[in-house]
Amino acid sequence: MSVLRVLPALLSAAGGEWDNGVCSPTSDVCFYGETPAAGLISGNDLLTLIGASAAGTKHNSNVTWLRVAAGGQKLYIAQKTILYGVSIGTLRALGLLSLTGQVVSIGGKTFRVRTLCGSISNPWSGGAWAADPSHQYGCEWNKIMYRLYGGGGVSGEGIPYGELAKYSAAELGLLGDETPGSRTLLVANNTNNYGLFRGTWGPMGHSYGTIIGAPSARGYRPVLQLIE
């Protein structure tokens, strides 16, 4: 059962956006609600800022940002992907598939632009699809997205789906391959040119390779990590 509490270490001059959250009683993940594009940055403006406009096809520019605290970090996570048909090589070259990401200034605040993280180990040796695979247990994607997806039930590692929010697969842009950007490219500690993708009919889907599903399904979902 979710509990309401405030994490003092996360309170700052940023004000009301981070004053209260719905927090997991069994992890360090808290959900603080939504910020509209007009209150932060649009998808198209962000892509221009980080030099990624040509990495694929832009969509969902009027993106809503989900405010999540996890691992001692304040994150603004795009509710849906803002780019599809992505070039893995281009995003890597721009530093967007690493924990260091790109550091930018938006509205007078400093952010690290990256994406969510998959497994901290080399995630897989092939491109087959799987749902909620055990080698992804403990990763940032699972910790956050499983708790925001209101699909009901419990994951293999014991995370209650929808513990903090009840977004549908459609609201999170996680439908089938016919939906542009339905698979999200993640940060992964792999040493080849493969990409790690999560999504397809909810956040549980996992695929790994150079060519994953329909090209239009491969999407970039940015995370803005607030630097204070």
PDB file of N, CA and C in Angstrom, residues 133-218:
ATOM      1  N   PRO A 133      12.119  -9.778 -17.846  1.00  0.00           N
ATOM      2  CA  PRO A 133      13.209 -10.753 -17.693  1.00  0.00           C
ATOM      3  C   PRO A 133      13.987 -10.551 -16.389  1.00  0.00           C
ATOM      4  N   SER A 134      14.434 -11.651 -15.816  1.00  0.00           N
ATOM      5  CA  SER A 134      15.088 -11.597 -14.502  1.00  0.00           C
ATOM      6  C   SER A 134      16.407 -10.832 -14.544  1.00  0.00           C
ATOM      7  N   HIS A 135      17.085 -10.800 -15.685  1.00  0.00           N
ATOM      8  CA  HIS A 135      18.371 -10.101 -15.724  1.00  0.00           C
ATOM      9  C   HIS A 135      18.205  -8.584 -15.707  1.00  0.00           C
ATOM     10  N   GLN A 136      16.953  -8.098 -15.735  1.00  0.00           N
ATOM     11  CA  GLN A 136      16.705  -6.668 -15.597  1.00  0.00           C
ATOM     12  C   GLN A 136      16.203  -6.289 -14.194  1.00  0.00           C
ATOM     13  N   TYR A 137      16.092  -7.266 -13.312  1.00  0.00           N
ATOM     14  CA  TYR A 137      15.632  -6.967 -11.953  1.00  0.00           C
ATOM     15  C   TYR A 137      16.573  -5.952 -11.297  1.00  0.00           C
ATOM     16  N   GLY A 138      15.978  -4.992 -10.610  1.00  0.00           N
ATOM     17  CA  GLY A 138      16.757  -3.985  -9.892  1.00  0.00           C
ATOM     18  C   GLY A 138      17.127  -2.773 -10.712  1.00  0.00           C
ATOM     19  N   CYS A 139      16.822  -2.771 -12.023  1.00  0.00           N
ATOM     20  CA  CYS A 139      17.234  -1.640 -12.845  1.00  0.00           C
ATOM     21  C   CYS A 139      16.301  -0.448 -12.630  1.00  0.00           C
ATOM     22  N   GLU A 140      16.757   0.720 -13.037  1.00  0.00           N
ATOM     23  CA  GLU A 140      16.021   1.964 -12.824  1.00  0.00           C
ATOM     24  C   GLU A 140      14.663   1.942 -13.526  1.00  0.00           C
ATOM     25  N   TRP A 141      14.616   1.427 -14.749  1.00  0.00           N
ATOM     26  CA  TRP A 141      13.346   1.341 -15.479  1.00  0.00           C
ATOM     27  C   TRP A 141      12.306   0.573 -14.660  1.00  0.00           C
ATOM     28  N   ASN A 142      12.677  -0.610 -14.185  1.00  0.00           N
ATOM     29  CA  ASN A 142      11.729  -1.411 -13.396  1.00  0.00           C
ATOM     30  C   ASN A 142      11.287  -0.679 -12.139  1.00  0.00           C
ATOM     31  N   LYS A 143      12.247  -0.118 -11.408  1.00  0.00           N
ATOM     32  CA  LYS A 143      11.949   0.547 -10.135  1.00  0.00           C
ATOM     33  C   LYS A 143      10.925   1.658 -10.294  1.00  0.00           C
ATOM     34  N   ILE A 144      11.009   2.381 -11.416  1.00  0.00           N
ATOM     35  CA  ILE A 144      10.146   3.545 -11.605  1.00  0.00           C
ATOM     36  C   ILE A 144       8.910   3.219 -12.439  1.00  0.00           C
ATOM     37  N   MET A 145       9.114   2.716 -13.648  1.00  0.00           N
ATOM     38  CA  MET A 145       7.999   2.558 -14.578  1.00  0.00           C
ATOM     39  C   MET A 145       6.990   1.510 -14.124  1.00  0.00           C
ATOM     40  N   TYR A 146       7.442   0.443 -13.479  1.00  0.00           N
ATOM     41  CA  TYR A 146       6.504  -0.560 -12.979  1.00  0.00           C
ATOM     42  C   TYR A 146       5.553   0.058 -11.951  1.00  0.00           C
ATOM     43  N   ARG A 147       6.071   0.967 -11.147  1.00  0.00           N
ATOM     44  CA  ARG A 147       5.257   1.564 -10.079  1.00  0.00           C
ATOM     45  C   ARG A 147       4.290   2.633 -10.609  1.00  0.00           C
ATOM     46  N   LEU A 148       4.509   3.101 -11.838  1.00  0.00           N
ATOM     47  CA  LEU A 148       3.627   4.102 -12.426  1.00  0.00           C
ATOM     48  C   LEU A 148       2.582   3.479 -13.347  1.00  0.00           C
ATOM     49  N   TYR A 149       2.782   2.239 -13.731  1.00  0.00           N
ATOM     50  CA  TYR A 149       1.898   1.547 -14.670  1.00  0.00           C
ATOM     51  C   TYR A 149       0.807   0.802 -13.920  1.00  0.00           C
ATOM     52  N   GLY A 150      -0.445   1.166 -14.180  1.00  0.00           N
ATOM     53  CA  GLY A 150      -1.549   0.595 -13.419  1.00  0.00           C
ATOM     54  C   GLY A 150      -2.100  -0.691 -13.976  1.00  0.00           C
ATOM     55  N   GLY A 151      -1.243  -1.604 -14.360  1.00  0.00           N
ATOM     56  CA  GLY A 151      -1.704  -2.852 -14.950  1.00  0.00           C
ATOM     57  C   GLY A 151      -2.189  -3.886 -13.945  1.00  0.00           C
ATOM     58  N   GLY A 152      -1.893  -3.667 -12.674  1.00  0.00           N
ATOM     59  CA  GLY A 152      -2.290  -4.626 -11.646  1.00  0.00           C
ATOM     60  C   GLY A 152      -1.327  -5.794 -11.554  1.00  0.00           C
ATOM     61  N   GLY A 153      -1.305  -6.439 -10.394  1.00  0.00           N
ATOM     62  CA  GLY A 153      -0.425  -7.576 -10.175  1.00  0.00           C
ATOM     63  C   GLY A 153       0.941  -7.152  -9.647  1.00  0.00           C
ATOM     64  N   VAL A 154       1.862  -8.102  -9.623  1.00  0.00           N
ATOM     65  CA  VAL A 154       3.195  -7.901  -9.057  1.00  0.00           C
ATOM     66  C   VAL A 154       4.226  -8.458 -10.032  1.00  0.00           C
ATOM     67  N   SER A 155       5.336  -7.757 -10.200  1.00  0.00           N
ATOM     68  CA  SER A 155       6.386  -8.217 -11.109  1.00  0.00           C
ATOM     69  C   SER A 155       7.142  -9.393 -10.501  1.00  0.00           C
ATOM     70  N   GLY A 156       7.980 -10.007 -11.317  1.00  0.00           N
ATOM     71  CA  GLY A 156       8.748 -11.152 -10.856  1.00  0.00           C
ATOM     72  C   GLY A 156       9.675 -10.840  -9.703  1.00  0.00           C
ATOM     73  N   GLU A 157      10.126  -9.587  -9.590  1.00  0.00           N
ATOM     74  CA  GLU A 157      11.009  -9.212  -8.490  1.00  0.00           C
ATOM     75  C   GLU A 157      10.239  -8.634  -7.309  1.00  0.00           C
ATOM     76  N   GLY A 158       8.893  -8.633  -7.396  1.00  0.00           N
ATOM     77  CA  GLY A 158       8.073  -8.218  -6.266  1.00  0.00           C
ATOM     78  C   GLY A 158       7.619  -6.778  -6.255  1.00  0.00           C
ATOM     79  N   ILE A 159       7.723  -6.066  -7.397  1.00  0.00           N
ATOM     80  CA  ILE A 159       7.262  -4.682  -7.464  1.00  0.00           C
ATOM     81  C   ILE A 159       5.775  -4.663  -7.805  1.00  0.00           C
ATOM     82  N   PRO A 160       4.933  -4.038  -6.981  1.00  0.00           N
ATOM     83  CA  PRO A 160       3.507  -3.952  -7.305  1.00  0.00           C
ATOM     84  C   PRO A 160       3.293  -2.968  -8.462  1.00  0.00           C
ATOM     85  N   TYR A 161       2.724  -3.457  -9.556  1.00  0.00           N
ATOM     86  CA  TYR A 161       2.416  -2.557 -10.658  1.00  0.00           C
ATOM     87  C   TYR A 161       1.389  -1.530 -10.194  1.00  0.00           C
ATOM     88  N   GLY A 162       1.654  -0.253 -10.502  1.00  0.00           N
ATOM     89  CA  GLY A 162       0.724   0.797 -10.128  1.00  0.00           C
ATOM     90  C   GLY A 162       0.770   1.175  -8.660  1.00  0.00           C
ATOM     91  N   GLU A 163       1.864   0.917  -7.986  1.00  0.00           N
ATOM     92  CA  GLU A 163       1.971   1.229  -6.566  1.00  0.00           C
ATOM     93  C   GLU A 163       1.885   2.733  -6.308  1.00  0.00           C
ATOM     94  N   LEU A 164       2.390   3.554  -7.239  1.00  0.00           N
ATOM     95  CA  LEU A 164       2.430   4.997  -7.027  1.00  0.00           C
ATOM     96  C   LEU A 164       1.498   5.779  -7.941  1.00  0.00           C
ATOM     97  N   ALA A 165       1.117   5.208  -9.076  1.00  0.00           N
ATOM     98  CA  ALA A 165       0.202   5.863 -10.016  1.00  0.00           C
ATOM     99  C   ALA A 165      -0.444   4.775 -10.862  1.00  0.00           C
ATOM    100  N   LYS A 166      -1.464   5.145 -11.636  1.00  0.00           N
ATOM    101  CA  LYS A 166      -2.232   4.159 -12.394  1.00  0.00           C
ATOM    102  C   LYS A 166      -2.300   4.526 -13.874  1.00  0.00           C
ATOM    103  N   TYR A 167      -1.190   4.909 -14.460  1.00  0.00           N
ATOM    104  CA  TYR A 167      -1.185   5.236 -15.876  1.00  0.00           C
ATOM    105  C   TYR A 167      -1.403   3.973 -16.713  1.00  0.00           C
ATOM    106  N   SER A 168      -2.185   4.114 -17.773  1.00  0.00           N
ATOM    107  CA  SER A 168      -2.395   2.995 -18.681  1.00  0.00           C
ATOM    108  C   SER A 168      -1.225   2.885 -19.647  1.00  0.00           C
ATOM    109  N   ALA A 169      -1.151   1.753 -20.369  1.00  0.00           N
ATOM    110  CA  ALA A 169      -0.104   1.591 -21.375  1.00  0.00           C
ATOM    111  C   ALA A 169      -0.209   2.685 -22.429  1.00  0.00           C
ATOM    112  N   ALA A 170      -1.443   3.050 -22.804  1.00  0.00           N
ATOM    113  CA  ALA A 170      -1.628   4.105 -23.803  1.00  0.00           C
ATOM    114  C   ALA A 170      -1.138   5.445 -23.275  1.00  0.00           C
ATOM    115  N   GLU A 171      -1.416   5.753 -22.018  1.00  0.00           N
ATOM    116  CA  GLU A 171      -0.998   7.033 -21.439  1.00  0.00           C
ATOM    117  C   GLU A 171       0.517   7.145 -21.336  1.00  0.00           C
ATOM    118  N   LEU A 172       1.198   6.017 -21.226  1.00  0.00           N
ATOM    119  CA  LEU A 172       2.656   6.014 -21.155  1.00  0.00           C
ATOM    120  C   LEU A 172       3.301   5.776 -22.524  1.00  0.00           C
ATOM    121  N   GLY A 173       2.468   5.638 -23.564  1.00  0.00           N
ATOM    122  CA  GLY A 173       3.005   5.403 -24.896  1.00  0.00           C
ATOM    123  C   GLY A 173       3.647   4.049 -25.049  1.00  0.00           C
ATOM    124  N   LEU A 174       3.127   3.047 -24.333  1.00  0.00           N
ATOM    125  CA  LEU A 174       3.732   1.712 -24.338  1.00  0.00           C
ATOM    126  C   LEU A 174       2.762   0.692 -24.933  1.00  0.00           C
ATOM    127  N   LEU A 175       2.392   0.912 -26.194  1.00  0.00           N
ATOM    128  CA  LEU A 175       1.486  -0.006 -26.880  1.00  0.00           C
ATOM    129  C   LEU A 175       2.287  -0.916 -27.806  1.00  0.00           C
ATOM    130  N   GLY A 176       1.647  -1.470 -28.834  1.00  0.00           N
ATOM    131  CA  GLY A 176       2.325  -2.404 -29.723  1.00  0.00           C
ATOM    132  C   GLY A 176       3.243  -1.720 -30.706  1.00  0.00           C
ATOM    133  N   ASP A 177       3.944  -2.521 -31.511  1.00  0.00           N
ATOM    134  CA  ASP A 177       4.931  -1.989 -32.445  1.00  0.00           C
ATOM    135  C   ASP A 177       4.322  -1.103 -33.517  1.00  0.00           C
ATOM    136  N   GLU A 178       2.983  -1.202 -33.711  1.00  0.00           N
ATOM    137  CA  GLU A 178       2.357  -0.322 -34.685  1.00  0.00           C
ATOM    138  C   GLU A 178       2.278   1.117 -34.185  1.00  0.00           C
ATOM    139  N   THR A 179       2.567   1.324 -32.894  1.00  0.00           N
ATOM    140  CA  THR A 179       2.543   2.662 -32.289  1.00  0.00           C
ATOM    141  C   THR A 179       3.946   3.261 -32.296  1.00  0.00           C
ATOM    142  N   PRO A 180       4.160   4.397 -32.975  1.00  0.00           N
ATOM    143  CA  PRO A 180       5.506   4.993 -33.003  1.00  0.00           C
ATOM    144  C   PRO A 180       6.064   5.225 -31.593  1.00  0.00           C
ATOM    145  N   GLY A 181       7.314   4.841 -31.415  1.00  0.00           N
ATOM    146  CA  GLY A 181       7.994   5.080 -30.146  1.00  0.00           C
ATOM    147  C   GLY A 181       7.540   4.205 -29.003  1.00  0.00           C
ATOM    148  N   SER A 182       6.939   3.045 -29.300  1.00  0.00           N
ATOM    149  CA  SER A 182       6.408   2.205 -28.217  1.00  0.00           C
ATOM    150  C   SER A 182       7.503   1.499 -27.431  1.00  0.00           C
ATOM    151  N   ARG A 183       8.693   1.396 -27.988  1.00  0.00           N
ATOM    152  CA  ARG A 183       9.824   0.790 -27.274  1.00  0.00           C
ATOM    153  C   ARG A 183      10.821   1.895 -26.927  1.00  0.00           C
ATOM    154  N   THR A 184      11.228   1.969 -25.689  1.00  0.00           N
ATOM    155  CA  THR A 184      12.111   3.036 -25.219  1.00  0.00           C
ATOM    156  C   THR A 184      13.557   2.552 -25.148  1.00  0.00           C
ATOM    157  N   LEU A 185      14.450   3.276 -25.790  1.00  0.00           N
ATOM    158  CA  LEU A 185      15.882   2.963 -25.743  1.00  0.00           C
ATOM    159  C   LEU A 185      16.453   3.436 -24.409  1.00  0.00           C
ATOM    160  N   LEU A 186      17.205   2.555 -23.722  1.00  0.00           N
ATOM    161  CA  LEU A 186      17.704   2.853 -22.384  1.00  0.00           C
ATOM    162  C   LEU A 186      19.224   2.909 -22.330  1.00  0.00           C
ATOM    163  N   VAL A 187      19.712   3.490 -21.242  1.00  0.00           N
ATOM    164  CA  VAL A 187      21.126   3.398 -20.910  1.00  0.00           C
ATOM    165  C   VAL A 187      21.419   1.948 -20.518  1.00  0.00           C
ATOM    166  N   ALA A 188      22.465   1.380 -21.075  1.00  0.00           N
ATOM    167  CA  ALA A 188      22.875   0.021 -20.711  1.00  0.00           C
ATOM    168  C   ALA A 188      24.383  -0.071 -20.797  1.00  0.00           C
ATOM    169  N   ASN A 189      24.982  -0.830 -19.898  1.00  0.00           N
ATOM    170  CA  ASN A 189      26.432  -0.965 -19.835  1.00  0.00           C
ATOM    171  C   ASN A 189      26.892  -2.074 -20.777  1.00  0.00           C
ATOM    172  N   ASN A 190      26.587  -1.909 -22.054  1.00  0.00           N
ATOM    173  CA  ASN A 190      27.018  -2.913 -23.013  1.00  0.00           C
ATOM    174  C   ASN A 190      28.185  -2.375 -23.839  1.00  0.00           C
ATOM    175  N   THR A 191      28.967  -3.299 -24.379  1.00  0.00           N
ATOM    176  CA  THR A 191      30.211  -2.909 -25.037  1.00  0.00           C
ATOM    177  C   THR A 191      30.129  -3.062 -26.553  1.00  0.00           C
ATOM    178  N   ASN A 192      28.922  -3.276 -27.090  1.00  0.00           N
ATOM    179  CA  ASN A 192      28.775  -3.397 -28.539  1.00  0.00           C
ATOM    180  C   ASN A 192      27.834  -2.301 -29.038  1.00  0.00           C
ATOM    181  N   ASN A 193      27.388  -2.424 -30.261  1.00  0.00           N
ATOM    182  CA  ASN A 193      26.511  -1.403 -30.838  1.00  0.00           C
ATOM    183  C   ASN A 193      25.031  -1.746 -30.719  1.00  0.00           C
ATOM    184  N   TYR A 194      24.709  -2.687 -29.855  1.00  0.00           N
ATOM    185  CA  TYR A 194      23.316  -3.057 -29.661  1.00  0.00           C
ATOM    186  C   TYR A 194      22.610  -2.002 -28.815  1.00  0.00           C
ATOM    187  N   GLY A 195      21.287  -1.993 -28.908  1.00  0.00           N
ATOM    188  CA  GLY A 195      20.480  -1.128 -28.065  1.00  0.00           C
ATOM    189  C   GLY A 195      19.595  -1.961 -27.160  1.00  0.00           C
ATOM    190  N   LEU A 196      19.340  -1.469 -25.974  1.00  0.00           N
ATOM    191  CA  LEU A 196      18.426  -2.123 -25.030  1.00  0.00           C
ATOM    192  C   LEU A 196      17.123  -1.337 -25.036  1.00  0.00           C
ATOM    193  N   PHE A 197      16.018  -2.017 -25.366  1.00  0.00           N
ATOM    194  CA  PHE A 197      14.706  -1.377 -25.462  1.00  0.00           C
ATOM    195  C   PHE A 197      13.755  -2.004 -24.464  1.00  0.00           C
ATOM    196  N   ARG A 198      12.918  -1.168 -23.849  1.00  0.00           N
ATOM    197  CA  ARG A 198      11.863  -1.666 -22.962  1.00  0.00           C
ATOM    198  C   ARG A 198      10.521  -1.098 -23.413  1.00  0.00           C
ATOM    199  N   GLY A 199       9.471  -1.902 -23.232  1.00  0.00           N
ATOM    200  CA  GLY A 199       8.135  -1.465 -23.592  1.00  0.00           C
ATOM    201  C   GLY A 199       7.450  -2.470 -24.494  1.00  0.00           C
ATOM    202  N   THR A 200       6.330  -2.092 -25.058  1.00  0.00           N
ATOM    203  CA  THR A 200       5.413  -2.875 -25.885  1.00  0.00           C
ATOM    204  C   THR A 200       4.356  -3.504 -25.000  1.00  0.00           C
ATOM    205  N   TRP A 201       3.152  -2.950 -25.049  1.00  0.00           N
ATOM    206  CA  TRP A 201       2.014  -3.385 -24.244  1.00  0.00           C
ATOM    207  C   TRP A 201       2.333  -3.359 -22.756  1.00  0.00           C
ATOM    208  N   GLY A 202       2.828  -2.227 -22.300  1.00  0.00           N
ATOM    209  CA  GLY A 202       3.202  -2.065 -20.899  1.00  0.00           C
ATOM    210  C   GLY A 202       4.702  -1.966 -20.775  1.00  0.00           C
ATOM    211  N   PRO A 203       5.204  -1.705 -19.560  1.00  0.00           N
ATOM    212  CA  PRO A 203       6.644  -1.486 -19.365  1.00  0.00           C
ATOM    213  C   PRO A 203       7.464  -2.763 -19.256  1.00  0.00           C
ATOM    214  N   MET A 204       6.823  -3.938 -19.255  1.00  0.00           N
ATOM    215  CA  MET A 204       7.543  -5.180 -18.981  1.00  0.00           C
ATOM    216  C   MET A 204       8.371  -5.680 -20.155  1.00  0.00           C
ATOM    217  N   GLY A 205       7.946  -5.356 -21.392  1.00  0.00           N
ATOM    218  CA  GLY A 205       8.631  -5.880 -22.566  1.00  0.00           C
ATOM    219  C   GLY A 205      10.105  -5.509 -22.613  1.00  0.00           C
ATOM    220  N   HIS A 206      10.911  -6.417 -23.155  1.00  0.00           N
ATOM    221  CA  HIS A 206      12.363  -6.231 -23.220  1.00  0.00           C
ATOM    222  C   HIS A 206      12.857  -6.772 -24.551  1.00  0.00           C
ATOM    223  N   SER A 207      13.684  -6.015 -25.245  1.00  0.00           N
ATOM    224  CA  SER A 207      14.316  -6.498 -26.456  1.00  0.00           C
ATOM    225  C   SER A 207      15.695  -5.861 -26.559  1.00  0.00           C
ATOM    226  N   TYR A 208      16.595  -6.562 -27.249  1.00  0.00           N
ATOM    227  CA  TYR A 208      17.993  -6.162 -27.250  1.00  0.00           C
ATOM    228  C   TYR A 208      18.598  -6.516 -28.591  1.00  0.00           C
ATOM    229  N   GLY A 209      19.146  -5.561 -29.288  1.00  0.00           N
ATOM    230  CA  GLY A 209      19.764  -5.844 -30.571  1.00  0.00           C
ATOM    231  C   GLY A 209      19.978  -4.577 -31.364  1.00  0.00           C
ATOM    232  N   THR A 210      20.298  -4.741 -32.658  1.00  0.00           N
ATOM    233  CA  THR A 210      20.509  -3.591 -33.522  1.00  0.00           C
ATOM    234  C   THR A 210      19.231  -3.235 -34.273  1.00  0.00           C
ATOM    235  N   ILE A 211      18.418  -4.231 -34.579  1.00  0.00           N
ATOM    236  CA  ILE A 211      17.150  -4.007 -35.263  1.00  0.00           C
ATOM    237  C   ILE A 211      16.059  -4.620 -34.399  1.00  0.00           C
ATOM    238  N   ILE A 212      15.233  -3.771 -33.790  1.00  0.00           N
ATOM    239  CA  ILE A 212      14.234  -4.218 -32.831  1.00  0.00           C
ATOM    240  C   ILE A 212      12.849  -3.839 -33.329  1.00  0.00           C
ATOM    241  N   GLY A 213      12.016  -4.860 -33.621  1.00  0.00           N
ATOM    242  CA  GLY A 213      10.641  -4.581 -34.010  1.00  0.00           C
ATOM    243  C   GLY A 213      10.574  -3.679 -35.235  1.00  0.00           C
ATOM    244  N   ALA A 214       9.451  -3.008 -35.393  1.00  0.00           N
ATOM    245  CA  ALA A 214       9.305  -2.052 -36.484  1.00  0.00           C
ATOM    246  C   ALA A 214      10.215  -0.855 -36.221  1.00  0.00           C
ATOM    247  N   PRO A 215      10.914  -0.347 -37.246  1.00  0.00           N
ATOM    248  CA  PRO A 215      11.806   0.805 -37.008  1.00  0.00           C
ATOM    249  C   PRO A 215      11.122   1.968 -36.305  1.00  0.00           C
ATOM    250  N   SER A 216       9.855   2.222 -36.654  1.00  0.00           N
ATOM    251  CA  SER A 216       9.158   3.353 -36.041  1.00  0.00           C
ATOM    252  C   SER A 216       8.873   3.136 -34.566  1.00  0.00           C
ATOM    253  N   ALA A 217       8.967   1.889 -34.104  1.00  0.00           N
ATOM    254  CA  ALA A 217       8.676   1.598 -32.695  1.00  0.00           C
ATOM    255  C   ALA A 217       9.812   2.007 -31.769  1.00  0.00           C
ATOM    256  N   ARG A 218      11.009   2.194 -32.291  1.00  0.00           N
ATOM    257  CA  ARG A 218      12.167   2.492 -31.445  1.00  0.00           C
ATOM    258  C   ARG A 218      12.151   3.960 -31.046  1.00  0.00           C
TER     259      ARG A 218
END
